[in-house]
PDB file of C-alpha atoms in Angstrom:
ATOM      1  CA  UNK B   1     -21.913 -20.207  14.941  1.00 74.00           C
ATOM      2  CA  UNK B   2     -18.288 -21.235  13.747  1.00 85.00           C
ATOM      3  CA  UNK B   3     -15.784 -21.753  16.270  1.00 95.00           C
ATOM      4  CA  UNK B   4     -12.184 -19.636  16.149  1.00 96.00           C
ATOM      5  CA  UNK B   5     -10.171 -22.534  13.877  1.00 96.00           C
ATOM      6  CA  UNK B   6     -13.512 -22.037  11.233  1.00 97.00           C
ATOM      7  CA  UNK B   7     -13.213 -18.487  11.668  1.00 97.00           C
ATOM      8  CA  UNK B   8      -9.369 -18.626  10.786  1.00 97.00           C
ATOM      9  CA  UNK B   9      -9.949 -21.040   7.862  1.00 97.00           C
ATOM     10  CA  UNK B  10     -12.759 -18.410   6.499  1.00 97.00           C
ATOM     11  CA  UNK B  11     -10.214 -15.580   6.938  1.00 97.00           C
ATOM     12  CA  UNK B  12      -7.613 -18.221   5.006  1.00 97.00           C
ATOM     13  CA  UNK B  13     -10.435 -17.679   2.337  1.00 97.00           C
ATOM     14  CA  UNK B  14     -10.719 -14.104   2.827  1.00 97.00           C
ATOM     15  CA  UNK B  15      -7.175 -13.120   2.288  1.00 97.00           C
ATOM     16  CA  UNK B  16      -6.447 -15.445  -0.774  1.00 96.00           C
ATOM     17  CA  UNK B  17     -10.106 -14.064  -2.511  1.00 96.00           C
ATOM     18  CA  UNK B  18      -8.307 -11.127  -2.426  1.00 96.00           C
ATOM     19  CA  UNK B  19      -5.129 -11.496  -3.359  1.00 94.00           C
ATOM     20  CA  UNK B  20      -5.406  -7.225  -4.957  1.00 96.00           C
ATOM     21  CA  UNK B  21      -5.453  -5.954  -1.256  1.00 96.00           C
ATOM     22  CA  UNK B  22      -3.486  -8.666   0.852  1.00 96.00           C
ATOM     23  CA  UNK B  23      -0.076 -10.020   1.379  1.00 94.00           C
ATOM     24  CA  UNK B  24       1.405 -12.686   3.257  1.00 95.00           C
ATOM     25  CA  UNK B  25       4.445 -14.499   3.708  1.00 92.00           C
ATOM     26  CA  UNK B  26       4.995 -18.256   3.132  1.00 90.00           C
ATOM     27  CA  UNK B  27       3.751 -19.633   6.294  1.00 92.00           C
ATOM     28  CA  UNK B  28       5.854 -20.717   8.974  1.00 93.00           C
ATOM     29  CA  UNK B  29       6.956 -24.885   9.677  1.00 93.00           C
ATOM     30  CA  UNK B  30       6.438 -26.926  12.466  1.00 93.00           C
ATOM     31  CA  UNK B  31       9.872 -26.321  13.907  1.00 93.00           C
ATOM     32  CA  UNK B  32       9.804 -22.466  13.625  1.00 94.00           C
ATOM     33  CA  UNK B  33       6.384 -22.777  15.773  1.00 94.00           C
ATOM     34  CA  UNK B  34       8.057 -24.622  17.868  1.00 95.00           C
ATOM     35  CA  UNK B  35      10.442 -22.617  17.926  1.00 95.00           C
ATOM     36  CA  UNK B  36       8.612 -19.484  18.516  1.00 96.00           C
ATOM     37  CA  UNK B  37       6.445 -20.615  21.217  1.00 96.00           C
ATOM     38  CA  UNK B  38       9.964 -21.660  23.375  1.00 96.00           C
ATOM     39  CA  UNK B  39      10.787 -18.412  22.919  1.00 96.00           C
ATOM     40  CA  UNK B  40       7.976 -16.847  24.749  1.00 97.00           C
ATOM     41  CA  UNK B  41       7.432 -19.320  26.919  1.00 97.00           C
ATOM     42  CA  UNK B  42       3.393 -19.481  25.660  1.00 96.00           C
ATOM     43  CA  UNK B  43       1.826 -21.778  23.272  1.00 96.00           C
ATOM     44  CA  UNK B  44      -0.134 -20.145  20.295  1.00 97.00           C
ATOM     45  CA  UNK B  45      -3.999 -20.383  20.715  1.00 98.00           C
ATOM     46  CA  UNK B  46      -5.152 -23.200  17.733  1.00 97.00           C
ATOM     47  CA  UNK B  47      -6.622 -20.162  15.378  1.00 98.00           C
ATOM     48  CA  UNK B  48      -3.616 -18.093  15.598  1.00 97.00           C
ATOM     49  CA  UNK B  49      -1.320 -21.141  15.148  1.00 96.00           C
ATOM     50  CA  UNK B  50      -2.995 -22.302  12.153  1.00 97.00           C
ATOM     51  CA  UNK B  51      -2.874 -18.305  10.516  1.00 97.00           C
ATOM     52  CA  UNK B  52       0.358 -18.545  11.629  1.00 97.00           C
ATOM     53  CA  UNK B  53       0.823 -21.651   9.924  1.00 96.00           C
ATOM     54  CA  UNK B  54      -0.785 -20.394   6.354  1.00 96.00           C
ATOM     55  CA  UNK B  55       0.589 -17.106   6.312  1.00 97.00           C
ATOM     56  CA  UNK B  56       3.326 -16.336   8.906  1.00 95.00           C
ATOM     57  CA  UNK B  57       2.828 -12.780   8.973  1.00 95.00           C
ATOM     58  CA  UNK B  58       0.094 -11.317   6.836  1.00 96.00           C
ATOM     59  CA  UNK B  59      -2.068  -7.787   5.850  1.00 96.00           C
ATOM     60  CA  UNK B  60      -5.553  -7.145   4.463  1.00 96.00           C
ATOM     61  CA  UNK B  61      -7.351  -4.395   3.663  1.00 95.00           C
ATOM     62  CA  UNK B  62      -4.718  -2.212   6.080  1.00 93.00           C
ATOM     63  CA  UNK B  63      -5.268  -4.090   8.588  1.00 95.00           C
ATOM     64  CA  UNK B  64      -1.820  -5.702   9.440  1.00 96.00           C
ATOM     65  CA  UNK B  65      -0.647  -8.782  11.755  1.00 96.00           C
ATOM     66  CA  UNK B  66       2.499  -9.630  13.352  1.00 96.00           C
ATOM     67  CA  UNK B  67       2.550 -13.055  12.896  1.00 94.00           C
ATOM     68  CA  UNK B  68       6.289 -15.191  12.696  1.00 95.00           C
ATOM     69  CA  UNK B  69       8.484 -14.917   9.996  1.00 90.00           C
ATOM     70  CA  UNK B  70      12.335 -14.467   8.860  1.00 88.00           C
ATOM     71  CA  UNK B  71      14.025 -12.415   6.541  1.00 86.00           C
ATOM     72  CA  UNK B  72      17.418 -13.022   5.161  1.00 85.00           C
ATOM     73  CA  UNK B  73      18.572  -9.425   6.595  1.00 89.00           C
ATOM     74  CA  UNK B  74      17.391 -10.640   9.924  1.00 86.00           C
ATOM     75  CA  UNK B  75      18.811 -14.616   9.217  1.00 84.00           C
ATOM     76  CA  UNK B  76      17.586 -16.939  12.216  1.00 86.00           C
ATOM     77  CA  UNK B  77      15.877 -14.166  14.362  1.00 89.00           C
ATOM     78  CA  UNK B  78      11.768 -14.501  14.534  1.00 93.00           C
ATOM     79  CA  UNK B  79      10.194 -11.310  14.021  1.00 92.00           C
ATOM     80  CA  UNK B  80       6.685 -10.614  14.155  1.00 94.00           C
ATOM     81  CA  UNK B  81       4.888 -11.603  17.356  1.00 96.00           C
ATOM     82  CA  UNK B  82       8.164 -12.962  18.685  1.00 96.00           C
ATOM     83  CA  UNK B  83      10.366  -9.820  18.109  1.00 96.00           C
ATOM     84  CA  UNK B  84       7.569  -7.332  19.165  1.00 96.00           C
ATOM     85  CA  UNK B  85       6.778  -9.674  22.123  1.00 97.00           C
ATOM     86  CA  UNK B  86       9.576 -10.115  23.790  1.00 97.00           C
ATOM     87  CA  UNK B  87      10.575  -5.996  23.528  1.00 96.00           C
ATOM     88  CA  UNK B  88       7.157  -4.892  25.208  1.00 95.00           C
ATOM     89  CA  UNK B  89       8.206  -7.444  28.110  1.00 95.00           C
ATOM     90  CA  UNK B  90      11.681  -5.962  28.417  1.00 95.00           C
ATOM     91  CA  UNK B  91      11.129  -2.685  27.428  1.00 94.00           C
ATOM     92  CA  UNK B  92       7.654  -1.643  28.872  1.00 93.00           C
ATOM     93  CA  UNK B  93       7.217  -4.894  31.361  1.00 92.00           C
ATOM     94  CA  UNK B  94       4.258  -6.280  29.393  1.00 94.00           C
ATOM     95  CA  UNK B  95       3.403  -9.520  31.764  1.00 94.00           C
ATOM     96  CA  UNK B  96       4.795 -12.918  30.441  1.00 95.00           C
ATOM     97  CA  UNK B  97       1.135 -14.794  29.444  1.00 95.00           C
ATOM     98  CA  UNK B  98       0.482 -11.692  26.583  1.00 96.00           C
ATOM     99  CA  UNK B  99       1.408 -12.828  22.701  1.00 97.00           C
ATOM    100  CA  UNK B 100       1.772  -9.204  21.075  1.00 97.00           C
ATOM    101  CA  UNK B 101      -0.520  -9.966  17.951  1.00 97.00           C
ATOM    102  CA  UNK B 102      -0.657  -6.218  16.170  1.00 96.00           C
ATOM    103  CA  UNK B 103      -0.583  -3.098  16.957  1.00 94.00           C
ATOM    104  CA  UNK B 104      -3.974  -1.038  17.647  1.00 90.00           C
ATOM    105  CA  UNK B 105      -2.923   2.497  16.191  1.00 86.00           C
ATOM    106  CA  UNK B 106      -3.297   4.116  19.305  1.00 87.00           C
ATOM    107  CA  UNK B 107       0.141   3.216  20.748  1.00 85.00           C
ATOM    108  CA  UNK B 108      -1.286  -0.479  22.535  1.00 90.00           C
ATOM    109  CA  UNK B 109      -0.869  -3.486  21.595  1.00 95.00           C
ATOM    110  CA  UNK B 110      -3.516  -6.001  20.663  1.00 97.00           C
ATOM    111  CA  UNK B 111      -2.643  -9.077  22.851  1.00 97.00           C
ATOM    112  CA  UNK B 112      -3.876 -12.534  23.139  1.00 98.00           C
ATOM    113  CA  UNK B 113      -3.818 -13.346  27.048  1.00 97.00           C
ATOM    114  CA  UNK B 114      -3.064 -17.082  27.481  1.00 97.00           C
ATOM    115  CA  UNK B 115      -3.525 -16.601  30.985  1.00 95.00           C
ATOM    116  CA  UNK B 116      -7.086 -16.848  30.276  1.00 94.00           C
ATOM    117  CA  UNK B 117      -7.769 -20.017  27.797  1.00 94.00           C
ATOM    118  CA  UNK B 118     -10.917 -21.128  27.485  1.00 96.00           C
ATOM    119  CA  UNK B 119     -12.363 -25.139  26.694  1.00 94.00           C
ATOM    120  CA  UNK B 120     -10.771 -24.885  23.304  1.00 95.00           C
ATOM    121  CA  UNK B 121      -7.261 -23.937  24.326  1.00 97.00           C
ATOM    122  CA  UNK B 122      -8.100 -20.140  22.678  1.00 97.00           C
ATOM    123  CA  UNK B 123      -7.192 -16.679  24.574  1.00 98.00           C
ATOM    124  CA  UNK B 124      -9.143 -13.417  24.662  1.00 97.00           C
ATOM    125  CA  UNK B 125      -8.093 -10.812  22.781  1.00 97.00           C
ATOM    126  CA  UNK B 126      -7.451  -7.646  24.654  1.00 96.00           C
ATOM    127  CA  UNK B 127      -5.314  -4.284  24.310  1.00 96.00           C
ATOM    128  CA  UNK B 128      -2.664  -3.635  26.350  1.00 95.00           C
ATOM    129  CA  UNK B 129      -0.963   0.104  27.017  1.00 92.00           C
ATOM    130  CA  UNK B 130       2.734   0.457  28.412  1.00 88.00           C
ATOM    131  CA  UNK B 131       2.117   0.348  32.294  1.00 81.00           C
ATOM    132  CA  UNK B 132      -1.277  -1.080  32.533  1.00 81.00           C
ATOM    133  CA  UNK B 133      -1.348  -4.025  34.916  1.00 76.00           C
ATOM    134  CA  UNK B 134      -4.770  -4.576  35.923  1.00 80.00           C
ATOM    135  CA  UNK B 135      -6.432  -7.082  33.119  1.00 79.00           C
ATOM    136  CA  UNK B 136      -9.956  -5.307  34.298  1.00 82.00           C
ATOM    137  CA  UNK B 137      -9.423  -2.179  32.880  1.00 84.00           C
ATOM    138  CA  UNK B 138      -7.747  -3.793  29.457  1.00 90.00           C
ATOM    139  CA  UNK B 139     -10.300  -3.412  26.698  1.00 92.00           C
ATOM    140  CA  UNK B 140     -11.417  -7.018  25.317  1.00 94.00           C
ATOM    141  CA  UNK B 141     -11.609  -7.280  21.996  1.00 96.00           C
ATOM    142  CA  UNK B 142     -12.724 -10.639  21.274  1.00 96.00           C
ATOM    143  CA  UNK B 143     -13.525 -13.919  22.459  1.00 96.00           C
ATOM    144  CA  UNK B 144     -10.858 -15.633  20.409  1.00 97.00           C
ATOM    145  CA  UNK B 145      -8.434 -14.371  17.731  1.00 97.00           C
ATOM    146  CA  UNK B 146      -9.589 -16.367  15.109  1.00 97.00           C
ATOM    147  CA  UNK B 147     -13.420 -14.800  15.658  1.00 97.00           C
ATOM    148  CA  UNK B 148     -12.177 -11.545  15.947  1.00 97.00           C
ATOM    149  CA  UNK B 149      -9.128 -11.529  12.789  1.00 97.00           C
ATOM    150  CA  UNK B 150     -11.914 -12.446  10.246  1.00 97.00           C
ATOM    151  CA  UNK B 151     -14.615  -9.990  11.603  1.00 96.00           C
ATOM    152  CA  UNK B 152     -12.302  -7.602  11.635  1.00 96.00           C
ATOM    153  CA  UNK B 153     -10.339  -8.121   8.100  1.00 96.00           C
ATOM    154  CA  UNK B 154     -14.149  -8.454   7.032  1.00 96.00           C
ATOM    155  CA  UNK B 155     -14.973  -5.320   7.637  1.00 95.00           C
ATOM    156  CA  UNK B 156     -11.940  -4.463   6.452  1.00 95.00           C
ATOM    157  CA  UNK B 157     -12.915  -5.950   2.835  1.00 96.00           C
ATOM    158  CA  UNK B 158     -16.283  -4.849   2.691  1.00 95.00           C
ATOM    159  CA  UNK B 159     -15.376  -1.046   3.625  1.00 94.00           C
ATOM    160  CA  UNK B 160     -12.235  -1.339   0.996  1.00 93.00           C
ATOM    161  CA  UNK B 161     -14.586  -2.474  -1.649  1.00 91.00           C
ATOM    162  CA  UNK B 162     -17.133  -0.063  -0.986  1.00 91.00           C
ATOM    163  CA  UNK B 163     -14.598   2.792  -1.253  1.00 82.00           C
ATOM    164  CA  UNK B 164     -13.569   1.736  -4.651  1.00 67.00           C
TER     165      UNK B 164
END
């Protein structure tokens, strides 16, 4: 079984093999991680930070991620996780140790909760609504995000492909 960083390095794979039905950015440096993660006051789980690293913000298949990036329009602001982030805690009082990584659709937001790292520094990912603060009743989606990015943009591919 590959751990999350593997599992992010396969969906590295994943999203350049198929270069017809993804976009990304350019990645993000050192200092705009750094950046980023001062912001929030978190520090990115080692399978988002090295997506985050590759990509900065990226889509496959429809299925879309927040990530960190700029835009000239925007200059020095971080969008993405950052942006999206820090307006759920203002705005709907999403709780401090949740990185917004996507959105689920459904009007929640797929989080990963650093409150809850495990042995190799990586968070669960769960989905959070406006208003819910009991982490019980928050539906996990995954283990890690790197685990559950590739299954997910996986799927993704194969039911893309199939469709064609």
């Amino acid at each position: 079984m590959m751990n999350a960083v593997e599992a992010s390095e396969r969906l590295i794979e994943l999203v350049r093999g198929n270069d017809d039905i993804a976009n990304h950015a350019d990645g993000c440096n050192a200092g705009t991680m750094a950046t980023a993660e001062s912001d929030l006051g978190v520090t990115f789980p080692p399978s988002y930070r090295r997506l985050v690293e590759e990509f900065g913000t990226w889509d496959i298949a429809g299925e879309e991620f927040l990530g960190v990036y700029q835009t000239p329009a925007m200059g020095q602001k971080l969008l993405g996780s950052v942006t999206e982030t820090l307006d759920a805690r203002s705005q709907y009082g999403m709780p401090p140790d949740l990185i917004v990584a996507m959105f689920d659709g459904m009007g929640g937001l797929v989080v990963l909760d650093s409150s809850q790292a495990n042995q190799e520094d990586e968070y669960p990912v769960l989905v959070w609504n406006p208003g819910v603060v009991d982490r019980e009743s928050m539906e996990r989606l995954g283990d890690d995000f790197g685990s559950f990015a590739f299954a997910l943009c996986q799927r993704a591919v194969t039911r893309w492909r199939e469709s064609d």
